[in-house]
CSV table of C-alpha atoms and ligand atoms in Angstrom, one decimal:
chain,number,residue,atom,x,y,z
B,1,MET,CA,0.1,0.2,0.0
B,2,ASN,CA,1.3,3.6,-0.5
B,3,LEU,CA,0.9,6.1,2.0
B,4,GLN,CA,-2.1,7.8,0.9
B,5,GLU,CA,-3.8,4.2,1.0
B,6,ARG,CA,-2.4,3.7,4.0
B,7,ASP,CA,-3.5,7.1,5.7
B,8,ARG,CA,-6.9,6.6,4.0
B,9,ALA,CA,-7.6,3.2,6.4
B,10,VAL,CA,-6.2,4.1,9.5
B,11,ASN,CA,-6.6,7.8,10.2
B,12,TRP,CA,-9.2,10.2,10.8
B,13,HIS,CA,-8.4,13.9,9.7
B,14,PRO,CA,-9.9,17.0,11.3
B,15,TYR,CA,-12.7,19.1,9.5
B,16,THR,CA,-12.9,16.8,7.2
B,17,GLN,CA,-16.0,15.1,5.5
B,18,MET,CA,-13.9,11.2,5.3
B,19,LYS,CA,-16.8,10.0,2.6
B,20,THR,CA,-16.1,12.6,0.5
B,21,ALA,CA,-12.6,14.2,0.7
B,22,GLU,CA,-10.0,13.6,-1.7
B,23,ASP,CA,-6.6,11.6,-0.3
B,24,ALA,CA,-5.0,13.4,1.8
B,25,ILE,CA,-1.1,14.6,0.3
B,26,PRO,CA,1.5,13.1,1.8
B,27,ILE,CA,4.4,15.4,3.0
B,28,VAL,CA,7.5,14.1,3.3
B,29,LYS,CA,9.7,17.1,4.1
B,30,GLY,CA,9.3,20.8,5.0
B,31,SER,CA,12.2,23.3,4.3
B,32,GLY,CA,12.0,27.0,5.1
B,33,ILE,CA,8.6,27.9,2.7
B,34,TYR,CA,8.3,24.5,0.7
B,35,LEU,CA,6.8,21.0,1.6
B,36,TYR,CA,7.6,18.6,-0.3
B,37,ASP,CA,5.2,15.4,-1.4
B,38,GLU,CA,6.4,11.9,-2.1
B,39,ASP,CA,7.0,12.6,-5.8
B,40,GLY,CA,9.5,15.3,-5.2
B,41,LYS,CA,6.8,18.3,-6.1
B,42,LYS,CA,7.5,21.4,-3.8
B,43,TYR,CA,4.6,23.5,-2.5
B,44,ILE,CA,5.0,27.3,-1.2
B,45,ASP,CA,3.0,26.9,2.3
B,46,ALA,CA,1.5,30.6,1.9
B,47,VAL,CA,-0.5,29.8,5.0
B,48,ALA,CA,2.0,29.0,7.5
B,49,SER,CA,0.6,25.3,8.0
B,50,TRP,CA,-3.0,26.5,9.9
B,51,TRP,CA,-1.3,29.8,11.0
B,52,VAL,CA,1.5,28.6,13.0
B,53,THR,CA,4.9,28.3,11.1
B,54,LEU,CA,7.1,32.2,11.7
B,55,HIS,CA,10.9,30.8,10.2
B,56,GLY,CA,10.0,28.5,7.5
B,57,HIS,CA,9.9,24.7,8.0
B,58,ALA,CA,12.7,22.8,10.1
B,59,ASN,CA,14.3,25.8,10.9
B,60,PRO,CA,17.8,25.1,11.7
B,61,TYR,CA,18.8,27.0,15.0
B,62,ILE,CA,14.7,25.7,16.4
B,63,ALA,CA,16.0,22.1,15.4
B,64,GLN,CA,19.3,22.9,16.9
B,65,ARG,CA,17.9,24.0,20.5
B,66,VAL,CA,15.5,21.2,20.3
B,67,SER,CA,18.1,18.8,19.6
B,68,GLU,CA,20.3,19.7,22.2
B,69,GLN,CA,17.1,20.2,24.9
B,70,LEU,CA,16.1,16.7,23.5
B,71,ASN,CA,19.4,15.5,25.5
B,72,THR,CA,19.2,17.4,28.3
B,73,LEU,CA,15.6,17.1,29.6
B,74,GLU,CA,12.9,16.3,27.1
B,75,GLN,CA,10.2,16.3,29.7
B,76,VAL,CA,9.5,17.0,33.2
B,77,ILE,CA,6.4,16.8,35.7
B,78,PHE,CA,5.9,20.7,36.0
B,79,ALA,CA,4.1,20.8,39.7
B,80,GLY,CA,6.8,20.6,42.2
B,81,PHE,CA,9.1,20.9,39.6
B,82,THR,CA,10.1,23.1,37.6
B,83,HIS,CA,13.1,24.3,34.9
B,84,GLU,CA,14.9,26.9,33.0
B,85,PRO,CA,13.6,26.9,29.8
B,86,ALA,CA,10.4,27.6,31.0
B,87,ILE,CA,11.3,30.6,33.2
B,88,GLN,CA,13.8,31.8,30.6
B,89,LEU,CA,10.3,31.5,28.3
B,90,SER,CA,7.7,33.3,31.1
B,91,GLU,CA,10.9,35.9,31.4
B,92,ASN,CA,11.2,36.7,27.6
B,93,LEU,CA,8.0,36.8,27.0
B,94,LEU,CA,6.3,38.9,30.0
B,95,LYS,CA,8.8,41.4,28.8
B,96,LEU,CA,6.9,42.2,25.6
B,97,LEU,CA,3.7,42.0,26.7
B,98,PRO,CA,1.2,44.8,28.0
B,99,GLU,CA,2.7,45.6,31.3
B,100,ASN,CA,0.1,44.0,33.2
B,101,GLN,CA,0.8,41.1,32.7
B,102,GLU,CA,2.8,39.0,35.3
B,103,LYS,CA,2.1,35.5,35.1
B,104,VAL,CA,2.1,32.9,32.7
B,105,PHE,CA,0.7,29.3,33.0
B,106,TYR,CA,1.3,26.6,30.7
B,107,SER,CA,-0.6,24.1,28.6
B,108,ASP,CA,-0.5,22.7,24.5
B,109,ASN,CA,-2.7,24.8,22.6
B,110,GLY,CA,-4.7,27.5,21.5
B,111,SER,CA,-8.0,26.1,22.2
B,112,THR,CA,-6.4,24.8,25.8
B,113,ALA,CA,-5.0,28.2,26.6
B,114,VAL,CA,-8.5,29.5,26.5
B,115,GLU,CA,-10.3,27.0,28.6
B,116,VAL,CA,-7.6,28.3,31.0
B,117,ALA,CA,-8.1,32.2,30.2
B,118,LEU,CA,-11.6,31.4,30.9
B,119,LYS,CA,-11.6,29.3,34.3
B,120,MET,CA,-9.6,31.8,35.6
B,121,CYS,CA,-11.8,34.6,35.0
B,122,ILE,CA,-14.9,32.2,36.4
B,123,GLN,CA,-13.1,31.0,39.1
B,124,PHE,CA,-11.6,34.7,39.8
B,125,TRP,CA,-15.2,35.6,40.7
B,126,HIS,CA,-16.4,33.0,42.6
B,127,ASN,CA,-12.9,32.8,44.9
B,128,GLN,CA,-14.8,36.5,46.5
B,129,GLY,CA,-18.1,34.4,46.9
B,130,LYS,CA,-19.1,36.0,43.2
B,131,GLU,CA,-21.3,33.7,41.0
B,132,LYS,CA,-20.7,35.6,37.5
B,133,THR,CA,-21.2,33.1,34.7
B,134,LYS,CA,-21.9,34.9,31.3
B,135,ILE,CA,-19.5,35.5,29.1
B,136,LEU,CA,-19.3,38.4,26.4
B,137,ALA,CA,-17.8,37.4,23.3
B,138,PHE,CA,-17.8,38.2,19.3
B,139,LYS,CA,-20.7,37.2,16.9
B,140,GLU,CA,-18.5,34.7,14.5
B,141,ALA,CA,-15.7,34.8,16.7
B,142,TYR,CA,-13.8,31.5,16.7
B,143,HIS,CA,-11.7,30.2,19.6
B,144,GLY,CA,-11.3,26.1,19.3
B,145,ASP,CA,-12.6,23.6,19.5
B,146,THR,CA,-12.9,22.1,23.0
B,147,PHE,CA,-16.1,22.7,24.5
B,148,GLY,CA,-15.5,25.6,26.9
B,149,ALA,CA,-13.9,27.1,23.7
B,150,MET,CA,-16.8,26.1,21.2
B,151,SER,CA,-19.6,27.5,24.0
B,152,VAL,CA,-17.6,30.9,23.4
B,153,SER,CA,-17.4,30.9,19.4
B,154,GLY,CA,-19.7,31.8,17.2
B,155,ARG,CA,-23.2,29.3,16.9
B,156,SER,CA,-22.1,27.1,13.4
B,157,VAL,CA,-21.4,24.4,11.7
B,158,TRP,CA,-18.9,23.2,13.6
B,159,THR,CA,-20.9,23.9,16.7
B,160,LYS,CA,-24.2,22.8,15.6
B,161,PRO,CA,-24.5,18.7,17.5
B,162,PHE,CA,-23.5,20.8,20.5
B,163,GLY,CA,-25.8,23.2,20.9
B,164,GLU,CA,-27.9,22.5,23.6
B,165,MET,CA,-24.5,21.9,26.0
B,166,LEU,CA,-22.6,24.8,25.5
B,167,PHE,CA,-23.0,27.3,27.8
B,168,GLU,CA,-24.8,31.1,27.6
B,169,VAL,CA,-22.7,33.5,26.0
B,170,ILE,CA,-23.6,37.2,25.1
B,171,PHE,CA,-22.5,37.3,21.4
B,172,ILE,CA,-22.3,41.1,19.8
B,173,ASP,CA,-21.1,42.5,16.9
B,174,PRO,CA,-17.5,43.8,16.3
B,175,PRO,CA,-17.3,47.1,17.3
B,176,THR,CA,-17.0,49.9,14.2
B,177,SER,CA,-17.7,53.8,14.9
B,178,GLY,CA,-21.3,53.2,14.0
B,179,ASN,CA,-22.3,50.7,16.4
B,180,ILE,CA,-20.6,51.1,19.4
B,181,GLU,CA,-22.7,53.0,21.5
B,182,ASP,CA,-25.4,50.4,20.9
B,183,LEU,CA,-23.0,47.6,22.2
B,184,LYS,CA,-22.3,49.9,25.0
B,185,ILE,CA,-26.1,49.8,25.9
B,186,ILE,CA,-26.1,45.8,25.7
B,187,ILE,CA,-22.8,45.3,27.7
B,188,LYS,CA,-24.5,48.0,30.5
B,189,ASN,CA,-27.1,46.2,30.6
B,190,HIS,CA,-26.1,42.4,31.8
B,191,SER,CA,-22.6,44.3,33.3
B,192,GLU,CA,-23.6,42.4,36.6
B,193,GLU,CA,-23.6,39.1,35.8
B,194,ILE,CA,-20.9,39.3,32.9
B,195,ALA,CA,-17.5,37.2,34.1
B,196,CYS,CA,-15.6,38.6,31.3
B,197,PHE,CA,-15.0,39.8,27.5
B,198,ILE,CA,-13.3,37.2,24.9
B,199,TYR,CA,-12.1,38.4,21.5
B,200,GLU,CA,-10.1,38.2,18.8
B,201,PRO,CA,-8.1,41.0,19.0
B,202,LEU,CA,-8.3,43.5,15.2
B,203,ILE,CA,-8.4,40.2,13.2
B,204,GLN,CA,-11.4,37.4,13.4
B,205,GLY,CA,-9.2,34.3,11.9
B,206,ALA,CA,-11.2,31.8,11.2
B,207,ALA,CA,-14.7,34.0,10.6
B,208,GLY,CA,-12.9,34.7,7.2
B,209,MET,CA,-10.5,37.2,8.6
B,210,LEU,CA,-12.9,39.4,9.5
B,211,MET,CA,-11.1,43.0,10.7
B,212,HIS,CA,-12.5,45.7,13.1
B,213,LYS,CA,-10.3,49.0,14.0
B,214,ALA,CA,-7.7,49.3,16.6
B,215,GLU,CA,-9.3,52.4,18.2
B,216,ASP,CA,-13.2,50.7,18.4
B,217,LEU,CA,-11.3,47.7,20.3
B,218,SER,CA,-9.7,49.5,22.7
B,219,GLU,CA,-13.0,52.1,23.1
B,220,LEU,CA,-14.9,48.9,23.9
B,221,MET,CA,-12.5,47.8,26.5
B,222,LYS,CA,-12.2,50.5,28.3
B,223,PHE,CA,-15.6,50.6,28.8
B,224,CYS,CA,-15.7,46.9,29.9
B,225,ARG,CA,-12.4,48.1,32.0
B,226,GLU,CA,-15.3,50.7,33.4
B,227,LYS,CA,-18.0,47.9,33.7
B,228,GLY,CA,-15.4,46.0,36.1
B,229,ILE,CA,-15.8,43.3,32.6
B,230,LEU,CA,-12.1,41.5,33.1
B,231,MET,CA,-11.2,41.0,29.6
B,232,ILE,CA,-9.7,37.8,27.7
B,233,GLN,CA,-7.4,39.0,24.6
B,234,ASP,CA,-6.9,35.8,22.3
B,235,GLU,CA,-4.1,36.4,20.5
B,236,VAL,CA,-3.3,33.0,19.0
B,237,PHE,CA,-3.6,33.6,15.6
B,238,THR,CA,-2.2,37.7,15.9
B,239,GLY,CA,0.9,37.5,18.5
B,240,PHE,CA,3.9,36.9,17.6
B,241,GLY,CA,4.1,39.7,14.7
B,242,ARG,CA,1.5,38.6,12.3
B,243,THR,CA,-0.5,41.5,12.5
B,244,GLY,CA,2.8,43.8,12.2
B,245,LYS,CA,3.7,44.0,15.1
B,246,LEU,CA,4.8,41.7,18.1
B,247,PHE,CA,1.4,41.6,19.5
B,248,ALA,CA,-2.0,43.1,18.2
B,249,ALA,CA,-1.7,44.8,22.0
B,250,ASN,CA,0.7,47.2,20.3
B,251,TYR,CA,-1.7,48.6,18.0
B,252,LEU,CA,-4.7,48.9,21.7
B,253,SER,CA,-5.1,51.8,24.5
B,254,GLU,CA,-6.0,49.3,26.9
B,255,LYS,CA,-4.8,46.0,28.3
B,256,PRO,CA,-6.4,42.8,29.0
B,257,ASP,CA,-6.5,41.0,32.4
B,258,ILE,CA,-6.0,38.1,30.4
B,259,MET,CA,-4.1,37.3,27.0
B,260,CYS,CA,-3.8,33.5,25.3
B,261,PHE,CA,-0.8,32.3,22.8
B,262,SER,CA,-0.5,29.1,20.1
B,263,LYS,CA,0.1,28.9,17.2
B,264,GLY,CA,3.1,31.0,16.4
B,265,LEU,CA,4.7,30.6,19.7
B,266,THR,CA,6.9,27.6,19.9
B,267,GLY,CA,7.7,29.2,15.2
B,268,GLY,CA,5.2,26.6,14.4
B,269,THR,CA,7.2,23.4,15.3
B,270,MET,CA,5.7,22.6,18.6
B,271,PRO,CA,2.2,22.2,20.5
B,272,MET,CA,2.3,24.9,22.7
B,273,GLY,CA,-0.4,27.1,24.8
B,274,ILE,CA,-0.1,29.7,26.8
B,275,THR,CA,-1.9,31.7,29.2
B,276,THR,CA,-0.7,35.0,31.1
B,277,SER,CA,-2.6,37.0,33.1
B,278,SER,CA,-2.3,40.7,35.6
B,279,GLN,CA,-1.1,40.1,39.6
B,280,GLN,CA,-4.8,40.5,40.5
B,281,ILE,CA,-6.1,37.9,38.7
B,282,PHE,CA,-3.5,35.6,40.2
B,283,ASP,CA,-3.2,37.2,43.3
B,284,ALA,CA,-7.9,36.0,43.5
B,285,PHE,CA,-6.0,32.0,43.5
B,286,LEU,CA,-3.7,32.8,46.7
B,287,SER,CA,-5.5,31.8,50.1
B,288,GLU,CA,-4.9,29.0,53.0
B,289,ASP,CA,-8.5,27.6,51.6
B,290,LYS,CA,-7.3,24.8,48.8
B,291,TYR,CA,-10.5,25.0,47.2
B,292,LYS,CA,-9.1,28.4,45.9
B,293,THR,CA,-6.6,26.6,43.5
B,294,LEU,CA,-6.6,26.7,40.3
B,295,PHE,CA,-7.5,23.0,40.0
B,296,HIS,CA,-5.6,22.5,35.8
B,297,GLY,CA,-2.8,21.3,34.5
B,298,HIS,CA,-2.1,19.0,31.3
B,299,SER,CA,0.7,16.3,31.2
B,300,PHE,CA,2.5,18.2,29.0
B,301,THR,CA,2.5,21.4,31.1
B,302,ALA,CA,5.5,23.7,30.3
B,303,ASN,CA,7.7,20.7,28.2
B,304,PRO,CA,11.3,21.7,28.2
B,305,LEU,CA,11.3,21.1,24.5
B,306,ALA,CA,8.5,23.2,23.6
B,307,CYS,CA,9.3,26.2,25.6
B,308,THR,CA,12.8,25.5,24.3
B,309,ALA,CA,12.0,26.0,20.8
B,310,ALA,CA,9.8,29.1,21.7
B,311,LEU,CA,13.1,30.7,23.3
B,312,ALA,CA,14.7,30.2,19.5
B,313,SER,CA,11.7,30.8,17.8
B,314,MET,CA,11.9,34.3,19.6
B,315,GLU,CA,15.7,35.0,19.5
B,316,LEU,CA,14.5,34.7,15.6
B,317,LEU,CA,11.0,37.5,15.8
B,318,LEU,CA,13.4,39.6,17.8
B,319,LYS,CA,16.2,40.0,15.1
B,320,GLU,CA,16.4,43.1,13.0
B,321,GLU,CA,16.8,40.9,9.8
B,322,THR,CA,12.8,39.2,10.9
B,323,LEU,CA,11.2,42.6,11.6
B,324,GLU,CA,12.7,44.2,8.7
B,325,LYS,CA,10.6,40.8,7.0
B,326,ILE,CA,7.7,41.1,9.0
B,327,ASN,CA,7.1,45.0,7.3
B,328,LEU,CA,8.2,43.9,4.2
B,329,ILE,CA,5.9,42.0,3.7
B,330,SER,CA,3.0,43.9,5.4
B,331,GLN,CA,3.8,46.8,2.8
B,332,LYS,CA,3.4,44.1,-0.4
B,333,HIS,CA,0.6,42.5,0.7
B,334,PHE,CA,-0.1,46.5,1.1
B,335,ASN,CA,0.2,47.5,-2.5
B,336,PHE,CA,-1.2,43.7,-3.3
B,337,SER,CA,-4.3,44.8,-2.0
B,338,GLN,CA,-4.4,47.4,-3.8
B,339,VAL,CA,-4.4,45.4,-7.2
B,340,LEU,CA,-7.1,43.4,-5.6
B,341,LYS,CA,-9.4,46.5,-5.0
B,342,ASN,CA,-9.4,47.3,-8.7
B,343,HIS,CA,-10.3,43.1,-9.8
B,344,PRO,CA,-13.8,42.9,-11.2
B,345,LYS,CA,-13.8,39.4,-9.5
B,346,ILE,CA,-13.5,40.3,-6.0
B,347,GLU,CA,-14.9,42.5,-3.3
B,348,ASN,CA,-13.7,43.1,0.4
B,349,VAL,CA,-10.2,43.3,-0.1
B,350,ARG,CA,-8.8,43.9,3.5
B,351,GLN,CA,-5.3,43.6,5.1
B,352,THR,CA,-3.7,43.8,8.3
B,353,GLY,CA,0.4,43.3,8.6
B,354,THR,CA,1.0,40.1,7.0
B,355,ILE,CA,-2.2,39.2,6.8
B,356,ILE,CA,-4.5,39.7,3.3
B,357,ALA,CA,-6.9,38.3,3.0
B,358,TRP,CA,-10.3,39.5,0.0
B,359,GLU,CA,-13.8,37.8,-1.5
B,360,ILE,CA,-14.7,35.7,-4.5
B,361,LYS,CA,-18.0,37.4,-5.5
B,362,ASN,CA,-20.3,34.9,-5.6
B,363,ASP,CA,-24.1,34.2,-5.3
B,364,GLU,CA,-23.7,31.8,-1.8
B,365,LYS,CA,-20.8,33.8,-0.2
B,366,THR,CA,-22.1,32.6,3.6
B,367,SER,CA,-21.6,28.9,2.9
B,368,TYR,CA,-18.5,27.7,4.1
B,369,PHE,CA,-18.9,24.7,2.3
B,370,ASN,CA,-19.1,27.4,-1.1
B,371,GLU,CA,-17.7,25.5,-3.5
B,372,ILE,CA,-15.2,27.9,-5.5
B,373,GLY,CA,-13.1,27.8,-2.6
B,374,LYS,CA,-12.5,24.1,-3.3
B,375,VAL,CA,-11.7,24.8,-7.0
B,376,LEU,CA,-9.2,27.7,-5.7
B,377,TYR,CA,-7.5,25.4,-3.2
B,378,ARG,CA,-7.1,22.3,-6.2
B,379,GLU,CA,-6.0,25.1,-8.8
B,380,PHE,CA,-3.3,26.3,-6.9
B,381,LEU,CA,-2.2,22.9,-5.6
B,382,LYS,CA,-1.7,22.5,-8.7
B,383,ARG,CA,0.7,25.3,-9.4
B,384,GLY,CA,2.5,24.7,-6.4
B,385,ILE,CA,1.1,26.7,-3.9
B,386,ILE,CA,-0.6,26.2,-0.4
B,387,MET,CA,-3.8,28.1,0.1
B,388,ARG,CA,-6.9,26.8,1.9
B,389,PRO,CA,-10.0,29.4,1.5
B,390,LEU,CA,-12.3,29.8,4.4
B,391,GLY,CA,-15.6,29.5,2.2
B,392,ASN,CA,-15.0,32.3,-0.3
B,393,VAL,CA,-12.3,34.2,1.2
B,394,MET,CA,-9.3,34.1,0.5
B,395,TYR,CA,-6.1,34.9,2.7
B,396,LEU,CA,-2.3,34.6,2.3
B,397,VAL,CA,-0.3,34.0,5.8
B,398,PRO,CA,3.1,33.3,4.3
B,399,PRO,CA,6.1,32.3,6.7
B,400,TYR,CA,8.0,35.7,7.5
B,401,CYS,CA,11.4,33.8,5.6
B,402,ILE,CA,9.3,33.8,2.2
B,403,THR,CA,11.2,36.7,-0.4
B,404,PRO,CA,9.8,39.5,-2.2
B,405,GLU,CA,10.2,37.5,-5.3
B,406,LYS,CA,8.1,34.1,-4.1
B,407,LEU,CA,5.7,36.5,-2.6
B,408,ASP,CA,5.8,38.1,-6.4
B,409,PHE,CA,5.2,34.6,-7.9
B,410,VAL,CA,2.0,33.6,-5.5
B,411,TYR,CA,0.2,36.8,-6.5
B,412,ARG,CA,1.2,36.7,-9.9
B,413,ASN,CA,-0.6,33.3,-9.6
B,414,ILE,CA,-3.5,34.7,-7.6
B,415,LEU,CA,-3.9,37.3,-11.0
B,416,GLU,CA,-3.9,34.6,-13.1
B,417,VAL,CA,-6.4,32.0,-11.3
B,418,LEU,CA,-8.9,34.9,-10.9
B,419,ASP,CA,-8.4,35.9,-14.3
B,420,SER,CA,-8.9,32.1,-15.9
B,421,PHE,CA,-11.9,31.4,-13.9
B,422,SER,CA,-15.3,32.2,-14.3
B,423,ASN,CA,-18.2,33.0,-11.8
E,1,PLP,C1,-8.0,33.2,17.9
E,1,PLP,C2,-7.5,31.7,18.1
E,1,PLP,N1,-8.2,31.2,18.9
E,1,PLP,C3,-7.8,30.2,19.7
E,1,PLP,C4,-7.7,28.5,18.4
E,1,PLP,C5,-7.7,27.4,18.8
E,1,PLP,O1,-6.2,26.9,18.7
E,1,PLP,P1,-5.9,25.6,18.3
E,1,PLP,O2,-6.5,25.1,17.2
E,1,PLP,O3,-4.7,24.9,18.4
E,1,PLP,O4,-7.0,24.6,19.7
E,1,PLP,C6,-7.6,29.5,17.1
E,1,PLP,C7,-7.2,28.3,15.9
E,1,PLP,O5,-7.7,28.8,14.9
E,1,PLP,C8,-7.6,30.8,16.8
E,1,PLP,O6,-7.7,31.5,15.4
């Protein structure tokens, strides 16, 4: 049996209707912006493998650091024990975050980083004898696939089978200068019962790269602060340079109480989630009373290999040349967005930093199962470019090591494909 047949015999792929899905493409090697299949065909990973790969595949520096760590200490229980990579990573990360972020809690992925954040907020109130259990979130939000993360995500085809089991959330539209006063009224009416507000800052990724303005979000955050509502800033996608600045937080005038990270945290090399908190949140758990403990943990909490990968990735990220590349991608994306805006088959072009998105004009545009996306996906694969449209929304989230020439190659192919198909 070849790899595809063996895969089909044993593997169940994510978000995949296994009855109708085409065979998965076996990838045997990664290097820089490229992934190589078993026939030697190479693909530009224009979506950074689900938005995680920052410095390219099989980055030699990260590989070397992880390999050294692997031969030194691969794993240790993080209850009752600690280690240098976790301490160093927490120190390094906190230095880059808004100054009210004081403590780091480790987990395994973006969804668990969100679960931890939600539990911190609910228990923050509970530990003070207050039962606040409602959460405020954006319509069409996406915070992950575990039950808590699903609950605070927009209701959709993904959450439908579990509808009755998801907890109660007050959903609001993302802020605009036109609706902000209405949003404040909704929040004001519920402010006594709302434990926290969770949001993807500036960009709602999985919803289709929907973007809102930093000044509008800052105003909403300020209002939540005035009303005593805790804030969870989910930077799982936006963190580590994606928005053009190190974090979306760098665009905002208000500070969240809690922040969530994953994806680019390890440069996309190893699974890891982080939830950071303010001193005020942390202090609400300090007590002689055992019941006030944050009872949460995972077997691989603060795994030394993942911590080392994150340390190495952040070192690379902070290099002048990487920051310049992020700026260059952002500038080139901006220029390309101006070209796309004039294209007759395209609408709603948007760009923030290294993220650019646009929509194919189409009748059934709201459907996730939009056929156009699939056609385009296949066409780009043929051309050696990995792009995964979200319905009719197409986007680019390239690794930062992509060269201007390769980015131009991707842009050129996008224009050719748009010109070649009829809608
Ligand atoms: C903003 C945001 N939060 C959380 C998650 C969930 O992360 P993970 O897929 O690692 O569970 C995602 C994943 O796309 C995300 O974009």
